[in-house]
XYZ file of C-alpha atoms in Angstrom:
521
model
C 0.000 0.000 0.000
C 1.334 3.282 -0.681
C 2.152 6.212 1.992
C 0.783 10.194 1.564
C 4.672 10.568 2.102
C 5.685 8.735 -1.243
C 4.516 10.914 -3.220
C 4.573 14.040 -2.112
C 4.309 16.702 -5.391
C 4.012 20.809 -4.781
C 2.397 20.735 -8.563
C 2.469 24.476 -9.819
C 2.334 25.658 -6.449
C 6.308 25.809 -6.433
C 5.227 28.766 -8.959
C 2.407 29.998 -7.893
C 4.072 33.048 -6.576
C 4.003 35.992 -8.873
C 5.840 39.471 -9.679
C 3.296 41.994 -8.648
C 4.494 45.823 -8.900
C 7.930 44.761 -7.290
C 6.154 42.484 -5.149
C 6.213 38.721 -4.503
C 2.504 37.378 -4.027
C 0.479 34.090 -3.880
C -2.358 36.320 -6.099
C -5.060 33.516 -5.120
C -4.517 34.591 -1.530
C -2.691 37.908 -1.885
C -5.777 39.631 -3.778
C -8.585 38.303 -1.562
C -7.510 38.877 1.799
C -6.401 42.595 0.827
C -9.699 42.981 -0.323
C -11.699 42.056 2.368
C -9.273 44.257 4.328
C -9.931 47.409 2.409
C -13.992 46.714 2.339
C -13.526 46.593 6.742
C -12.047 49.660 6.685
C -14.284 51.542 4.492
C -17.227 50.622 5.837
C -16.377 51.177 9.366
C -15.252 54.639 8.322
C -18.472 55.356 5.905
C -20.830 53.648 8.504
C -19.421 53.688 11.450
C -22.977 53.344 13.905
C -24.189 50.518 11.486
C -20.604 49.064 11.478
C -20.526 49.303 15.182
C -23.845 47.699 15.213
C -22.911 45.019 12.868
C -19.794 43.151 14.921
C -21.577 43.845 18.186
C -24.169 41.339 16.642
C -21.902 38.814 15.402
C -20.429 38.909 18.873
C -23.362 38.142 19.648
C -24.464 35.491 17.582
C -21.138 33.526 17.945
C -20.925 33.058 21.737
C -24.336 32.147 21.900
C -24.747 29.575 19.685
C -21.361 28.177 18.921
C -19.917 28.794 22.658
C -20.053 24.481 23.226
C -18.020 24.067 20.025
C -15.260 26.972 20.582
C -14.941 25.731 24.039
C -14.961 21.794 22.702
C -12.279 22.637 19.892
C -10.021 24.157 22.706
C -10.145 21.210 25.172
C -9.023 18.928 21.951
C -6.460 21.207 21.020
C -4.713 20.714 24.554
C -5.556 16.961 24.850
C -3.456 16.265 21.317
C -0.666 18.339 22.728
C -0.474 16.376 26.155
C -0.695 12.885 24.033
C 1.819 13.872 21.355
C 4.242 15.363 24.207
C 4.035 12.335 26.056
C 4.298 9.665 23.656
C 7.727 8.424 21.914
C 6.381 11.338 19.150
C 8.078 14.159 21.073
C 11.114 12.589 20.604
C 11.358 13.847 16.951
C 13.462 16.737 16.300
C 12.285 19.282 14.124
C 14.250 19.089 10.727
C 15.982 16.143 11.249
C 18.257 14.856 13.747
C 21.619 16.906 12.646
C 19.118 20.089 12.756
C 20.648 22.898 15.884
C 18.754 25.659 16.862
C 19.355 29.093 15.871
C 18.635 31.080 19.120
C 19.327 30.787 22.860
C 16.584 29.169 24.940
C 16.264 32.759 25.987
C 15.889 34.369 23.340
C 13.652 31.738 21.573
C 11.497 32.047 24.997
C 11.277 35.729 24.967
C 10.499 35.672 21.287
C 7.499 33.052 21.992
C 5.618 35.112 24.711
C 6.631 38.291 23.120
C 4.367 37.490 19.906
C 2.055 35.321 21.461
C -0.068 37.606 24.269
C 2.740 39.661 26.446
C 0.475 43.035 25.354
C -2.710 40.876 26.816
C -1.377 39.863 30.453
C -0.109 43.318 31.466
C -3.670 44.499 30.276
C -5.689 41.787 31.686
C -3.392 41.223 34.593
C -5.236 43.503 36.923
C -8.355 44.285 34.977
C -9.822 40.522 34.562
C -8.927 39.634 38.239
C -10.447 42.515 39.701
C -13.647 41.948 37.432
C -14.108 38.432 38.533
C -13.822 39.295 42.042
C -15.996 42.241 42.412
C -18.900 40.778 40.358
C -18.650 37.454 42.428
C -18.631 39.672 45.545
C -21.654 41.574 44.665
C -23.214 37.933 43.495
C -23.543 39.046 39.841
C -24.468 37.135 36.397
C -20.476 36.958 35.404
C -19.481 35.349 38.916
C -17.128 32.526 38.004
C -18.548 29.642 38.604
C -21.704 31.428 40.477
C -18.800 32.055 42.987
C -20.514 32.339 46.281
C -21.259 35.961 47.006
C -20.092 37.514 50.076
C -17.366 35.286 50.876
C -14.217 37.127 50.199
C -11.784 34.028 50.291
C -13.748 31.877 48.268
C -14.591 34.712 45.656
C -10.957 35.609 45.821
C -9.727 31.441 44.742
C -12.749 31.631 42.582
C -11.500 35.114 40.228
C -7.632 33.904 40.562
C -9.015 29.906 39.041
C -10.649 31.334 36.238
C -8.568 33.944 35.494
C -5.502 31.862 35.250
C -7.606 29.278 32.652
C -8.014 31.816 30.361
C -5.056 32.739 29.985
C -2.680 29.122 30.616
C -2.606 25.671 29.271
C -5.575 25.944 26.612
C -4.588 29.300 24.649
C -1.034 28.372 24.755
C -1.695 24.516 23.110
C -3.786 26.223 20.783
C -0.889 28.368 19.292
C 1.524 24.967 20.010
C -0.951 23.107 17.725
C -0.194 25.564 14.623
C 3.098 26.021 15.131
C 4.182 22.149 15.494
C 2.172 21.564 12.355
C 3.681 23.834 9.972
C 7.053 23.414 11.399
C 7.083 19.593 11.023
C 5.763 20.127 7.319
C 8.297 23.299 6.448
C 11.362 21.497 8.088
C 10.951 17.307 7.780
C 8.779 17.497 4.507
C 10.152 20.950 2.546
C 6.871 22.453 2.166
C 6.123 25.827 2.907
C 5.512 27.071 5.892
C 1.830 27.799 5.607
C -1.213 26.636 6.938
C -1.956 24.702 4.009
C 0.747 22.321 4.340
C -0.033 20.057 7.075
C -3.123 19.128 5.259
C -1.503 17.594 2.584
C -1.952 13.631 4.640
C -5.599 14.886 4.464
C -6.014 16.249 1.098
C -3.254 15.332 -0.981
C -2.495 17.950 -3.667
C -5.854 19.802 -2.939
C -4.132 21.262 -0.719
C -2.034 23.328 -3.246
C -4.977 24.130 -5.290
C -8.385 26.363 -4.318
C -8.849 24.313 -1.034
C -5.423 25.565 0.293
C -6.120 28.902 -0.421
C -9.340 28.508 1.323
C -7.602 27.656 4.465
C -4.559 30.655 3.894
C -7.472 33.163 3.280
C -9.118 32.544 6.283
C -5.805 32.204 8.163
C -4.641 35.756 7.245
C -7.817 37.251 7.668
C -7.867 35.699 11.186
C -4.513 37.005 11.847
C -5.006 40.007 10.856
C -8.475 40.829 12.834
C -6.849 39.104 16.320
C -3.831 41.034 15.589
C -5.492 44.233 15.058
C -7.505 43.495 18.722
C -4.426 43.415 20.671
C -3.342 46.418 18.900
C -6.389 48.128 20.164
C -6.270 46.703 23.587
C -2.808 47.858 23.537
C -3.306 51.139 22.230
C -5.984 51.783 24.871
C -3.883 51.006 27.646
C -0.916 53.270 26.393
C -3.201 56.193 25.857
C -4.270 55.531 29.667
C -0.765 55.904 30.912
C 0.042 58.784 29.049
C -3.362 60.157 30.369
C -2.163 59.023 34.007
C 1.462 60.857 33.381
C 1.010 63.961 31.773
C -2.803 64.995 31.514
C -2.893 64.412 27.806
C -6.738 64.057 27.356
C -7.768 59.901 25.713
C -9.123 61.506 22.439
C -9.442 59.968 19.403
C -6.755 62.467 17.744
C -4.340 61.213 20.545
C -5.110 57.537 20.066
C -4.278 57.771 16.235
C -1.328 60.322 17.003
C 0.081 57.407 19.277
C -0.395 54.343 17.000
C 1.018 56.325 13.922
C 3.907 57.269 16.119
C 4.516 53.666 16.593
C 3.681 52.459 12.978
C 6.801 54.377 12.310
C 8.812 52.206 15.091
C 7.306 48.895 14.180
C 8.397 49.899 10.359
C 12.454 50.145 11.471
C 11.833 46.926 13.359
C 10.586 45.179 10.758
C 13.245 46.872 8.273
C 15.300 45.033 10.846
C 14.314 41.836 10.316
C 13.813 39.445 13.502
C 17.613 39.428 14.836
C 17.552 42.786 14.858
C 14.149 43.803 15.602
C 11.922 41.495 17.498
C 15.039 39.915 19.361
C 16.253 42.769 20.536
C 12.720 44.231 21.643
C 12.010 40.519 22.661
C 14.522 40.438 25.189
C 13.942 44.270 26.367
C 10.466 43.636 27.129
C 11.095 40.556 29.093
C 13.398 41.995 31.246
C 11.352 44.811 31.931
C 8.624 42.655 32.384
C 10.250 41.167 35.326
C 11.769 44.171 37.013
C 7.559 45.819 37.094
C 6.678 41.908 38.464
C 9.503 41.930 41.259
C 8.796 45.028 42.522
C 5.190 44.813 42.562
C 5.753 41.990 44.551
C 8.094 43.282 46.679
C 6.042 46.159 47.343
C 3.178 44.332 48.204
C 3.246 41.445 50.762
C 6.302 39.245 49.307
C 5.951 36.186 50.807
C 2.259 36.402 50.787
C 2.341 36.602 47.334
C 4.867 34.108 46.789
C 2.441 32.019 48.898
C -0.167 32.813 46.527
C 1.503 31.595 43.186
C 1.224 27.721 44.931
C -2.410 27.882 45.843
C -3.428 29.643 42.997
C -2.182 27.267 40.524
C -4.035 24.205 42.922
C -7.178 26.501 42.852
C -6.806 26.215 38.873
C -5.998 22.610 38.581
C -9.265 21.569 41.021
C -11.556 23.844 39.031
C -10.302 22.692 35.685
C -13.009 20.431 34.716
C -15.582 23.228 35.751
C -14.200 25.856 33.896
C -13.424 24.091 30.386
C -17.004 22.262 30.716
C -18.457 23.326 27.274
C -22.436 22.178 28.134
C -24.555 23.056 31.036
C -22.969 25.960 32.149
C -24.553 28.329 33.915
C -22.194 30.811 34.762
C -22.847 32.566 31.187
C -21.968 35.551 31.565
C -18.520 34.881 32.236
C -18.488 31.694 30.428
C -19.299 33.373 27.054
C -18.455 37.002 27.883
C -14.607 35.712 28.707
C -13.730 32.114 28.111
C -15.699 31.679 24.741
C -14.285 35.347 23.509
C -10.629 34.568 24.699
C -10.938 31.338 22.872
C -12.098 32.735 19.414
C -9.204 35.229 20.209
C -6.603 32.192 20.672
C -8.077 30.684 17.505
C -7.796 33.685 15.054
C -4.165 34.634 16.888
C -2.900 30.504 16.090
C -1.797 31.334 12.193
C -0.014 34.399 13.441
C 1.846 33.065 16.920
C 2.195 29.773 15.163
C 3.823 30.576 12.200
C 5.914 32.599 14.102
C 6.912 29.743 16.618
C 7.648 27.682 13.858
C 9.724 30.164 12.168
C 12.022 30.128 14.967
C 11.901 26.831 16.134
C 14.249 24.718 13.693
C 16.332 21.798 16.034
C 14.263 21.869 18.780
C 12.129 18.434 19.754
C 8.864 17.964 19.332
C 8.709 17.543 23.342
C 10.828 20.420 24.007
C 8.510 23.533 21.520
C 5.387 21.968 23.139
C 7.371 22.443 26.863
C 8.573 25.884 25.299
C 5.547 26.758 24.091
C 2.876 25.218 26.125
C 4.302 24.799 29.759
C 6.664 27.831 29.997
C 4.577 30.660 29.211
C 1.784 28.626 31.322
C 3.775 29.134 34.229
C 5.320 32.506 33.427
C 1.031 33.502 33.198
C 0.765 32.242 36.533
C 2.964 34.422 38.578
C 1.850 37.543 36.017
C -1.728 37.334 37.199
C -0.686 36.212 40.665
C 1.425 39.056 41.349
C -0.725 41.473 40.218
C -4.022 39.678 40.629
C -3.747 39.212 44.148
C -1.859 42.433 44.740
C -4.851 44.186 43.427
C -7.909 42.492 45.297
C -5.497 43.050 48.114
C -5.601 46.542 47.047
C -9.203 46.632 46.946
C -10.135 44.659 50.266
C -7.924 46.443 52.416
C -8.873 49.985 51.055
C -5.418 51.144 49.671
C -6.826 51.381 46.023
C -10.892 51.775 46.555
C -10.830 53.103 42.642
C -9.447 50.280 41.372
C -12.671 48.446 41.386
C -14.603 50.822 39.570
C -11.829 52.537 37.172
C -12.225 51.307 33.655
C -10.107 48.672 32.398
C -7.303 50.110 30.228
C -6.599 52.652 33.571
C -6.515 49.608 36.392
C -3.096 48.866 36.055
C -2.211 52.585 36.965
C -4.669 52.800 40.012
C -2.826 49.844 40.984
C 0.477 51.270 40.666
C -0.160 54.401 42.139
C -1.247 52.923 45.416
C 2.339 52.063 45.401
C 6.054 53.651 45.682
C 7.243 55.280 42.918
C 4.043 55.590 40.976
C 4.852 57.829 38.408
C 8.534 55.760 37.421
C 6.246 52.333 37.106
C 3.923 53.857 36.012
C 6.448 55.486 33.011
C 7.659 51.965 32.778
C 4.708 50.547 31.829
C 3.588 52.233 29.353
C 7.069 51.640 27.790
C 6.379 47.551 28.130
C 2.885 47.828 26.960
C 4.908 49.953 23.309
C 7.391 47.347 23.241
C 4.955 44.299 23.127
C 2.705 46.776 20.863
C 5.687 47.121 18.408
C 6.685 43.146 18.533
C 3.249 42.297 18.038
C 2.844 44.500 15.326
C 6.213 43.839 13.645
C 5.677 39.545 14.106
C 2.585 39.455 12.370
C 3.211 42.212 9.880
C 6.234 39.079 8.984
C 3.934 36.487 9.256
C 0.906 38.484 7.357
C 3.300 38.638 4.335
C 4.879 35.281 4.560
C 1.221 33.745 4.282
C 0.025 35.940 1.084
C 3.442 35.153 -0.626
C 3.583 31.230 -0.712
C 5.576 30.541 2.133
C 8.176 32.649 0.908
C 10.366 35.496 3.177
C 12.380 36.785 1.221
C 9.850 39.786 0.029
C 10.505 42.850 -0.510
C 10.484 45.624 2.339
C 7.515 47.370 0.352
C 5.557 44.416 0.541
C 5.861 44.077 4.410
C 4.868 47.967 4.727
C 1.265 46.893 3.114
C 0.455 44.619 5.591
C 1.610 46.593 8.484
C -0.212 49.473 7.502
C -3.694 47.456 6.678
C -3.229 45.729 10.343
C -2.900 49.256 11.980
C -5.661 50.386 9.693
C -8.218 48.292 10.563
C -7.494 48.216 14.075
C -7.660 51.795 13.951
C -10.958 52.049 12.371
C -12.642 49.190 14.210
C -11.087 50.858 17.652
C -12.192 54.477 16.771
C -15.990 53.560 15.615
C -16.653 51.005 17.607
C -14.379 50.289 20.074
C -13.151 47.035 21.603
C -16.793 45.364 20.880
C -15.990 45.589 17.203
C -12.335 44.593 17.655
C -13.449 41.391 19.737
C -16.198 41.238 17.390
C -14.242 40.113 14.115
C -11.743 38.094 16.143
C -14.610 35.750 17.083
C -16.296 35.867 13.357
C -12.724 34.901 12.126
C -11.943 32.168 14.976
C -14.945 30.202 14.922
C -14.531 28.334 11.442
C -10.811 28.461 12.186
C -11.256 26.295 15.226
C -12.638 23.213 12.756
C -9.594 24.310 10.992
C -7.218 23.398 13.811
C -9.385 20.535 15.042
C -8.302 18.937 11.626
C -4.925 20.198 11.312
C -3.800 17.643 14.299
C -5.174 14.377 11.967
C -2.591 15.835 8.764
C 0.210 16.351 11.983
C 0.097 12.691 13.297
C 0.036 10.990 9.879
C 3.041 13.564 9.697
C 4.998 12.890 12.613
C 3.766 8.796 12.613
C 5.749 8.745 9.254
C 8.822 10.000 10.588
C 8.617 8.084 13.517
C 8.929 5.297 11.297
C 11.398 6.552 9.431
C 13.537 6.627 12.807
């Protein structure tokens, strides 16, 4: 009987990629998702009420009735990654067993939680703590769990549990899932690194025909709408700090002042190129990550704190089964308003961090890039929320910070940190992190945007790389400005729900992959 692997044949796709004004494009994917891009933008700046309007409903629509599935699709996701780790599969080293890696485990770490949701922790860090724990104390609809009201302790466990799940094991095995898969196709079979590739077990040479560029069109798009959220959230958050610092008045005028100020950074990072742009900004921001994290905690009650880190992560592990329970819930309004939303979020960001963790993951095991980019950043996420979780509801119950529970989200971090030493030097700090992960964000998928509309290919031209950086910012700008984060979240759900089936299938094309080299020894 014949293997998938015997006769493995690109076709015309090896060609596919054509001269376009300078430009090197896949046209079949190139044309469409620029499209789609352009027709988002103008409408949300010709209609912006009905555009508004429009995602809000989708939002809608796709946590209501498809909640079960995102939530089923995620649970999956992690269970492959725990069997694959675990089994003599994670032996396999990615290109082949002479293959060394090309960066430090430091740098490739950095470079892994820099792309994947660094600009998401420091914003939910305090905000989605503090939001679980003051609607559980006041007994309300999004109580975790229908956390028992009035209890401080229990409400406290129950905010920390739930806040950690959304943001540990399941989000990070769905980026691990797209990333393994197009790095075991790109490096062990010479296909290119796209989301098309690892259905080629599946599909055979469909997969370099219209159904690939089915599943690279919907890829991008997805990218570039989860991509364009965090640069919102992010965006938000910096304006807030600035606000905090120096008075300058959250307009929209500011806002698009800021993010054009740091279109111009992300553009000489990406001129750069990823040793020396994203490294370098890689390794900044995760050093300043953990100088604001240390003295946080040593500001607050250290050992307390350090105490903390232990029980939360039990609190997580016993309420596991509740939390990623996809039927009967009936905690909706934080199961759908936060779990279902993060997860369509996850799903639309996989194309994006995955390609990238493939891109920089050549040599390591198959064990070792799920460890790196499944466990590590799990328990990084831990101490993150932690720290500054339980440093805020500390905050709050003792009355250091009685603001904190009503300021708005994208200003919690700096309540926090002004109920502390030093306010305004953190406080000048983090806004600094939050432009750093804003510009690596921004730069990584602008790289993985083009790689994706260009065949696999990465050696494009500069101009080509400016397009897609400046339709990400666009459309996050326009989404942000008419409808705010409701349309942002909004098309990262309408994008990640059809991409979930899309993962869901991509681990059947990666075990026939990595069964076959198995064999192969």
């Amino acid at each position: 009987m014949t293997d998938w692997s015997d006769d493995i044949s690109m076709g015309d796709y090896g060609t596919a990629t054509r001269e376009f004004m300078g430009m090197r494009i896949d046209p079949l994917v190139f044309f469409p998702t620029a499209l789609i891009s352009l027709v988002v933008i103008v409408y949300s700046v010709l209609a912006p009420e009905q555009s508004a309007k429009t995602f809000s409903d989708i939002r809608v629509w796709a946590t209501t009735t498809f909640d079960w599935f995102l939530m089923s699709s995620g649970n999956l996701l992690l269970l492959f990654c725990v069997v694959v780790a675990l089994s003599p599969l994670g032996r396999i080293r990615l290109g082949g067993k002479g293959a060394t890696p090309d960066y430090s485990r430091m740098s490739w770490f950095a470079m892994l939680f820099g792309a994947g949701m660094g600009i998401g922790l420091v914003f939910y860090g305090v905000s989605e703590p503090v939001t679980h724990f003051t609607h559980a104390m006041a007994g309300g609809a999004a109580a975790p769990l229908n956390g028992a009201a009035g209890d401080a302790a229990i409400s406290r466990d129950l905010a920390m549990a739930a806040t950690i799940f959304d943001w540990s094991l399941h989000p990070w095995a769905i980026f691990a899932v797209a990333g393994l898969a197009m790095a075991v196709f790109a490096y062990d079979y010479g296909m290119p690194l796209s989301m098309r590739s690892p259905f080629y077990p599946l599909f055979g040479k469909a997969v370099w025909g219209r159904t690939g560029d089915v599943i690279d069109v919907l890829s991008v798009f997805a990218t570039i709408f989860g991509l364009a959220s965090s640069l919102g959230i992010g965006a938000q958050q910096a304006m807030a700090g600035i606000t905090y610092l120096y008075g300058i008045p959250s307009t929209p005028l500011a806002i698009l002042a800021l993010i054009g100020i740091m279109s111009f950074v992300t553009f000489l990072s990406v001129r750069g190129g990823i040793d020396r742009g994203i490294r370098i900004l890689s390794e900044i921001n995760m050093w300043m990550a953990l100088g604001l994290l240390l003295f946080v905690m040593l500001t607050g009650s250290a050992l307390t704190l350090l105490w903390d880190i232990g029980r939360n992560s039990w609190e997580y592990l016993i309420h596991l089964p509740a939390l990623s329970n996809p039927v009967g819930r009936t905690d909706q309004g934080f199961y759908r308003d936060w779990s279902v939303f993060y997860w369509a979020w996850w799903i639309s960001w996989a194309p994006f961090v995955g390609s990238f963790m493939a891109r920089i993951s050549l040599g390591r095991t198959v064990r070792e890039f799920i460890g790196g980019a499944m466990i590590a950043p799990t328990v990084l996420g831990i101490i993150w929320l932690t720290i500054f979780g339980d440093a805020s509801i500390a905050a709050i119950v003792s009355g250091k910070a009685p603001a904190l529970s009503s300021a708005s989200l994208e200003t919690q971090l700096f309540v926090l940190l002004g109920a502390l030493p030093w306010a305004q030097v953190t406080s000048f700090v983090s806004v600094v992190l939050i432009l750093v992960f804003f510009v690596t964000g921004w730069d990584s998928g602008t790289l993985v945007i083009d790689m994706m509309t260009a065949g696999g290919r990465t050696d494009t031209p500069l101009r080509q790389k400016v397009i897609w950086l400046f339709a990400v910012g666009g459309i996050g700008v326009v989404l942000l400005l008419s409808g705010g984060l409701n349309s942002l979240q909004a098309g990262a759900i309408a994008t990640g729900l059809p991409l979930a089936l899309v993962l869901v299938l991509m681990c059947g094309g990666t075990l026939k992959g990595l069964l076959t080299l198995h064999r192969r020894g």
